[in-house]
Amino acid sequence: MLVILLTGLCFPSFSQSQWTYDFNNGLTPIENAGPSLKVLGQPGKYVKEKIPGSDDLSRTIYQFEKNSGLQFNNAEAKGFLSKSFTVEVYFKMDELDSWKRVLDFKNRKSDYGSYIYDGKLNFYDFAIGEKAPVRANQYVHYVYSRDFETKIIKMYINGQSKLEFKDPGTEGMLDNDQVLNFFQDDLIANHESSAGSIVLIRVYDRVMTPVFVRRSYQTISRASKAAVAEKEEEKQPEEKPAVKEPAKRNTNLAVVTGRVYDGKNLKPVNDADVTVRKSNSDSLVASTKTVNGIYNFELRPYETYRISAQAEGFQSKSVSVKVSNRFEEVKSLISLSESTYDTPLSTLYFTQSTDVLEDDALRGLDSLVSYFQKRDNLRIVLKGHTDNTGDFAKNLELSNMRVATVKSYLLGKGIDENRISGSGYGSAQPSRMNQTEALKRSNRRVEIWAEPIKR
């Protein structure tokens, strides 16, 4: 049986400016004295695969498990990928039903990087390309390049440019760990990897031109004689949709999925309280608790939301999420820091001239009750405020009434009175200027602070 070396068919003059891995010699490159790839996760298998359409031709492929892959060590390669570079991969994935990692530049410390999602090339969370001919269980020629001078990142599928954008910083470059990871997902958001097979990995110390990328794809596809994804794309109108939508999914809504994690050690924060509010009105939309750090919401599109997370031992934190389209999947990560108690745990808002707790405020209070019941080493400090409408003395009285209302609710939930203190400040401490009704609303509030109980 004849074994074809796909990588030996062209480009013989680049021995010092590229490293090529075709797996006929394990994880070492075909060029002499090059750095070997490292295994990530579970060790893969070397398999002799019959080339589709051929009776007597085969190639060596590296099969990797889910959330496993390979790593190129740039330090061992003496800074090969430190400036302009190109990465070329010929591979297939077993699953493409959601976000699937291709390249990771930050050694599993960040969710940013190169993905394939719904057949589109995506660099989370800065750019998304047009629909590309990427199918599960079909080999695809993938190329990524970054120009060191211009910061322009380009991504190709089957010789065609599908995404081009300017790196907002150094997200598309290696960090201090100096390793490039293939296919293994990061430690922050799970389930974003797939098992698969690799025919070829090649890295260059320069940006390859579109013509070069196209010719490289043509050479590899001719040599493999495979039914490549580009041909399938031409037949797409006659095929059934390749991406299966989740069952019973409301296509009028968008999915926001995310992870709450400890910013110090990247571990998931379980049982954290997560709430969603509309940014323009601060009205509560939904709430849930994390399971293994994960939360999911279905939200109406064309809105901007504020997602807040709070958990025992951590400072609460909010992030803004914009949902642009129906049936869109948005990822939102929330990194929590250890509690320092120098900001309020929560803020409850009131209608003008009243001390009545509204439904949104009550839901927020209920989650805090659970928090304080677990943290009996903390005392509660309530700070009441109003806007500047009306008489100062009456506003001072109203702010104290609001504090009394919140305290009464907490007492009714079983919180010990000795743990609760508070005071009203009237309009003396606005959080925003009282210039508009919307700004005034943010000043009609009771802030809930926590303080450690001194033993």
XYZ file of C-alpha atoms in Angstrom:
455
model
C 0.000 0.000 0.000
C 1.363 3.393 -0.973
C 1.555 6.089 1.703
C 1.389 9.656 0.373
C 3.167 12.453 2.196
C 0.865 15.374 1.592
C 3.424 17.811 2.875
C 6.216 16.775 0.562
C 4.502 17.797 -2.656
C 5.410 21.477 -2.661
C 7.226 24.326 -0.942
C 10.653 22.606 -0.668
C 12.574 25.826 -0.007
C 11.079 26.863 3.344
C 12.953 24.507 5.691
C 14.048 27.318 7.997
C 10.811 29.308 7.968
C 8.195 26.615 8.499
C 7.619 23.481 10.533
C 5.434 20.754 9.047
C 3.758 17.903 10.904
C 2.168 15.089 8.872
C 2.313 12.430 11.659
C 4.216 9.869 9.602
C 7.026 10.412 12.094
C 4.895 10.891 15.186
C 4.827 14.428 16.547
C 8.145 15.546 15.105
C 8.232 17.763 11.990
C 9.422 16.545 8.608
C 12.101 19.244 8.675
C 15.275 18.374 10.577
C 15.871 19.450 14.204
C 12.455 20.997 14.663
C 10.412 21.126 17.896
C 8.061 18.234 18.554
C 4.407 18.826 19.283
C 3.181 18.081 22.806
C 0.060 16.083 23.674
C -2.774 17.952 25.426
C -5.267 15.943 27.444
C -5.624 12.302 26.472
C -2.963 10.890 24.099
C -4.280 10.482 20.583
C -3.930 7.619 18.107
C -1.990 7.354 14.869
C -4.208 5.738 12.261
C -3.598 4.748 8.648
C -6.602 6.150 6.851
C -7.625 5.161 3.364
C -7.854 8.203 1.134
C -11.444 8.524 -0.104
C -11.758 7.718 -3.796
C -8.596 5.612 -3.864
C -8.094 1.866 -3.720
C -4.423 1.768 -2.715
C -3.530 5.124 -1.177
C -3.461 5.965 2.525
C -2.227 8.663 4.871
C -1.371 8.862 8.543
C -3.761 10.866 10.694
C -3.706 11.807 14.366
C -7.027 11.130 16.085
C -7.646 13.136 19.267
C -10.289 12.822 21.970
C -12.718 15.526 23.122
C -10.989 18.357 25.000
C -7.607 17.011 23.956
C -5.271 18.098 21.214
C -1.720 19.208 20.498
C 0.603 22.036 21.492
C 3.358 23.909 19.649
C 6.002 25.266 22.044
C 7.239 28.581 20.709
C 10.028 28.824 23.277
C 11.495 25.536 22.074
C 11.177 26.888 18.539
C 13.203 29.961 19.602
C 10.400 32.483 19.150
C 9.242 31.202 15.767
C 5.716 32.639 16.173
C 6.670 35.828 18.020
C 6.002 38.292 15.186
C 4.085 37.767 11.933
C 2.997 34.157 11.494
C 0.591 31.768 9.746
C -0.940 28.522 11.003
C -2.283 25.962 8.534
C -4.306 22.913 9.608
C -6.083 20.207 7.631
C -8.511 18.489 10.000
C -12.050 17.391 10.753
C -14.190 17.515 13.901
C -16.682 14.893 15.030
C -19.082 17.520 16.416
C -19.920 21.041 15.324
C -23.181 21.552 17.200
C -21.882 24.521 19.213
C -18.702 26.503 19.861
C -15.649 24.380 19.043
C -12.128 25.520 19.782
C -9.527 25.519 17.010
C -6.625 27.682 18.250
C -5.849 28.893 21.776
C -3.147 31.551 22.202
C -3.366 31.992 25.992
C -2.734 28.434 27.224
C -6.260 27.812 28.571
C -6.368 30.969 30.675
C -8.785 32.891 28.465
C -11.976 32.277 26.528
C -10.684 34.446 23.692
C -9.366 32.715 20.598
C -10.297 30.952 17.406
C -13.489 28.886 17.168
C -15.878 27.417 14.634
C -19.533 28.015 15.447
C -22.540 27.198 13.256
C -20.238 26.841 10.248
C -18.760 30.301 10.822
C -15.218 31.263 11.700
C -15.207 33.152 14.954
C -12.565 34.905 17.022
C -14.281 35.324 20.375
C -15.383 37.932 21.067
C -14.142 40.388 18.471
C -15.164 39.113 15.049
C -17.343 36.559 13.269
C -17.110 35.619 9.609
C -19.583 34.644 6.953
C -20.916 31.117 6.669
C -18.088 28.782 5.666
C -18.160 25.241 4.236
C -17.431 23.530 7.541
C -19.235 20.262 8.278
C -18.894 17.685 11.021
C -16.840 14.644 9.939
C -15.561 16.368 6.780
C -11.978 17.493 6.332
C -11.431 21.224 6.032
C -8.373 23.319 5.200
C -8.050 26.058 7.839
C -5.532 28.922 7.775
C -4.966 31.652 10.379
C -2.481 34.519 9.984
C -1.581 37.640 11.992
C 0.549 40.509 10.715
C 2.788 41.853 13.475
C 2.971 45.406 12.070
C -0.665 46.005 11.106
C -2.265 43.588 13.657
C -4.495 42.319 10.827
C -5.812 38.800 11.447
C -7.027 36.757 8.466
C -8.763 33.400 8.484
C -9.366 31.124 5.487
C -11.396 27.999 4.803
C -10.583 25.821 1.790
C -8.443 28.531 0.232
C -11.063 31.261 0.565
C -10.827 34.259 2.894
C -13.732 34.157 5.353
C -12.752 36.618 8.089
C -10.463 39.634 8.359
C -10.210 42.122 11.249
C -7.716 44.125 13.272
C -6.608 42.598 16.549
C -7.754 45.051 19.270
C -4.619 44.254 21.286
C -2.540 41.098 21.453
C -5.432 38.628 21.742
C -4.290 36.840 18.581
C -0.698 36.398 19.791
C 0.921 34.037 22.266
C 1.179 35.199 25.873
C 4.072 34.672 28.286
C 3.541 30.893 28.296
C 4.610 30.909 24.622
C 2.528 27.924 23.552
C -0.042 27.523 20.772
C -2.746 24.987 21.626
C -4.803 23.125 19.028
C -8.390 21.988 19.746
C -8.236 21.730 23.557
C -10.659 24.106 25.260
C -9.834 26.577 28.040
C -10.590 26.191 31.746
C -13.307 28.848 31.910
C -16.216 27.725 29.718
C -16.491 23.966 29.203
C -18.056 21.854 26.448
C -16.464 23.890 23.641
C -14.317 21.184 22.135
C -14.737 18.188 19.874
C -12.926 14.996 19.109
C -11.481 14.851 15.619
C -8.657 13.952 13.252
C -5.678 15.904 11.918
C -3.938 15.237 8.620
C -1.554 18.214 8.640
C -0.283 21.055 10.807
C 2.114 23.599 9.354
C 3.312 26.841 10.954
C 5.124 29.671 9.160
C 7.119 32.602 10.543
C 5.444 35.053 8.136
C 2.039 35.977 6.739
C 1.186 33.836 3.734
C -0.503 35.573 0.792
C -4.050 34.682 -0.316
C -2.612 33.176 -3.514
C -0.258 30.963 -1.521
C -3.104 29.844 0.775
C -5.302 28.977 -2.207
C -2.538 26.982 -3.914
C -1.713 25.137 -0.712
C -5.341 24.111 -0.348
C -5.504 22.996 -3.981
C -2.366 20.901 -3.564
C -3.588 19.193 -0.412
C -7.091 18.560 -1.747
C -5.739 17.097 -5.000
C -3.331 14.849 -3.135
C -5.994 13.575 -0.764
C -8.632 12.979 -3.435
C -11.117 13.601 -0.640
C -14.667 14.795 -1.001
C -13.725 18.155 0.474
C -16.193 20.499 2.077
C -15.970 23.027 -0.730
C -17.670 20.608 -3.140
C -20.337 19.928 -0.591
C -20.999 23.652 -0.306
C -21.922 23.796 -4.010
C -24.630 21.168 -3.363
C -25.875 22.854 -0.234
C -29.315 23.952 -1.575
C -30.160 20.277 -2.214
C -29.023 19.096 1.226
C -30.751 19.037 4.535
C -29.453 21.632 7.006
C -26.167 20.412 8.471
C -26.585 22.130 11.833
C -29.328 20.726 14.030
C -31.146 23.239 16.141
C -31.853 22.357 19.759
C -35.210 20.707 20.320
C -38.066 22.900 21.530
C -35.954 25.998 21.122
C -37.806 29.317 20.780
C -36.254 30.755 17.636
C -37.510 34.219 18.532
C -35.158 34.316 21.507
C -31.394 34.383 21.897
C -29.429 32.173 24.266
C -27.027 33.795 26.691
C -24.805 31.208 28.297
C -21.930 31.896 30.595
C -19.727 30.898 33.444
C -19.075 32.425 36.849
C -15.567 31.652 38.037
C -13.034 32.592 40.688
C -10.691 35.105 39.080
C -7.848 33.942 41.310
C -7.739 30.255 40.407
C -10.199 30.020 37.448
C -12.338 27.448 39.281
C -16.124 27.560 38.705
C -18.288 29.185 41.375
C -21.217 26.890 42.058
C -24.612 28.005 43.359
C -23.955 31.671 42.586
C -27.032 33.874 42.226
C -27.236 35.303 38.695
C -29.774 37.938 37.663
C -30.539 39.657 34.369
C -31.852 43.225 34.148
C -32.563 45.480 31.197
C -29.893 48.151 31.012
C -32.245 50.952 30.000
C -34.864 50.414 32.720
C -33.111 48.248 35.331
C -36.174 45.975 35.352
C -35.552 42.373 36.377
C -35.849 39.915 33.490
C -34.697 36.578 34.910
C -32.712 34.944 37.679
C -31.059 31.578 38.251
C -28.294 29.794 40.135
C -25.117 28.435 38.597
C -24.540 24.705 38.273
C -20.816 23.961 38.119
C -20.409 27.664 37.455
C -22.654 27.598 34.360
C -25.790 29.651 33.765
C -28.155 29.920 30.793
C -30.884 32.377 29.828
C -33.192 32.785 26.840
C -33.611 36.516 26.224
C -35.367 38.751 23.751
C -33.081 40.075 21.025
C -32.174 43.673 20.197
C -31.691 44.568 23.856
C -28.773 45.345 26.151
C -28.817 43.555 29.498
C -26.880 43.714 32.755
C -26.025 40.284 34.137
C -25.041 40.245 37.805
C -23.540 37.462 39.885
C -23.057 37.187 43.620
C -21.797 34.329 45.738
C -20.596 33.656 49.236
C -17.126 35.032 49.849
C -17.043 37.081 46.649
C -17.806 40.633 45.631
C -20.838 40.878 43.397
C -20.085 41.784 39.794
C -22.083 42.847 36.738
C -21.323 42.657 33.022
C -23.143 44.171 30.066
C -24.375 41.899 27.267
C -25.857 43.059 23.970
C -28.117 40.639 22.108
C -28.186 41.588 18.436
C -30.153 38.835 16.713
C -32.763 36.166 17.162
C -31.502 32.617 17.707
C -28.089 33.948 18.604
C -25.803 32.336 21.177
C -23.971 34.871 23.318
C -21.238 33.908 25.745
C -20.764 35.903 28.926
C -18.036 35.280 31.483
C -18.045 36.725 34.994
C -14.846 36.683 37.028
C -15.426 37.177 40.763
C -12.975 38.566 43.292
C -12.831 37.868 46.993
C -15.110 40.042 49.094
C -13.619 43.263 50.425
C -16.985 44.796 51.421
C -16.033 48.215 50.040
C -19.057 48.327 47.710
C -22.738 47.528 48.350
C -23.810 43.935 47.819
C -27.049 45.110 46.266
C -29.092 48.238 45.605
C -32.882 48.339 45.864
C -34.787 51.019 43.939
C -38.039 52.766 44.896
C -40.789 54.701 43.184
C -40.731 58.431 43.866
C -42.159 59.495 47.266
C -42.804 55.905 48.437
C -41.123 53.387 50.721
C -42.875 50.385 49.172
C -40.735 47.441 48.080
C -41.567 46.521 44.484
C -41.480 42.992 43.095
C -38.018 43.392 41.531
C -36.578 44.606 44.824
C -38.229 41.748 46.731
C -36.647 39.146 44.452
C -33.266 40.762 44.971
C -33.797 40.772 48.736
C -34.733 37.099 48.807
C -31.425 36.114 47.222
C -29.582 38.273 49.771
C -31.453 36.642 52.657
C -30.080 33.274 51.572
C -26.611 34.810 51.328
C -26.709 36.315 54.834
C -28.190 33.166 56.352
C -25.098 31.300 55.194
C -22.722 34.095 56.216
C -23.481 34.539 59.898
C -20.098 36.239 60.311
C -21.436 39.325 58.524
C -23.651 42.152 59.706
C -25.977 44.127 57.409
C -25.722 47.891 56.995
C -28.607 49.654 55.208
C -28.130 53.096 53.663
C -31.252 54.915 52.443
C -31.311 57.702 49.816
C -33.709 59.865 47.782
C -33.498 62.166 44.777
C -33.511 65.965 45.261
C -37.188 66.515 44.503
C -38.998 68.311 47.328
C -38.045 69.384 50.848
C -34.736 68.134 52.272
C -36.170 67.302 55.691
C -39.021 65.283 54.185
C -36.554 63.444 51.945
C -34.438 62.590 54.995
C -37.504 61.164 56.680
C -38.432 59.196 53.547
C -34.952 57.695 53.291
C -35.190 56.454 56.890
C -38.630 54.990 56.142
C -37.132 53.070 53.208
C -34.407 51.701 55.488
C -37.078 50.655 58.017
C -39.054 48.869 55.299
C -36.043 46.840 54.189
C -35.069 46.049 57.778
C -38.602 44.879 58.571
C -38.556 42.546 55.552
C -35.209 41.047 56.613
C -36.461 40.526 60.159
C -39.524 38.765 58.773
C -37.192 36.379 56.942
C -35.454 35.401 60.183
C -32.368 37.628 60.128
C -31.334 38.527 63.717
C -32.063 42.172 64.535
C -28.652 42.529 66.165
C -27.068 41.969 62.765
C -28.943 44.837 61.064
C -28.217 48.561 61.315
C -28.992 51.446 59.008
C -29.576 55.119 58.442
C -31.148 57.481 55.920
C -29.224 60.256 54.156
C -31.997 61.932 52.215
C -30.724 63.563 49.004
C -27.265 64.299 50.410
C -25.439 61.392 48.750
C -26.710 60.964 45.166
C -25.134 58.234 43.073
C -25.778 60.313 39.931
C -26.633 63.892 39.101
C -30.373 64.587 39.399
C -30.640 65.949 35.855
C -33.239 63.615 34.328
C -35.977 61.342 35.620
C -33.921 58.268 34.726
C -30.962 59.587 36.721
C -33.184 60.541 39.624
C -34.528 57.006 39.764
C -31.022 55.698 40.431
C -30.888 57.914 43.523
C -34.148 56.608 45.035
C -32.510 53.624 46.649
C -31.437 51.598 49.651
C -27.925 50.181 49.485
C -27.226 46.919 51.291
C -23.688 46.680 52.643
C -21.951 43.893 54.521
C -19.431 44.241 57.333
C -17.536 41.457 59.117
C -18.675 40.957 62.718
C -15.784 41.538 65.068
C -15.466 38.643 67.500
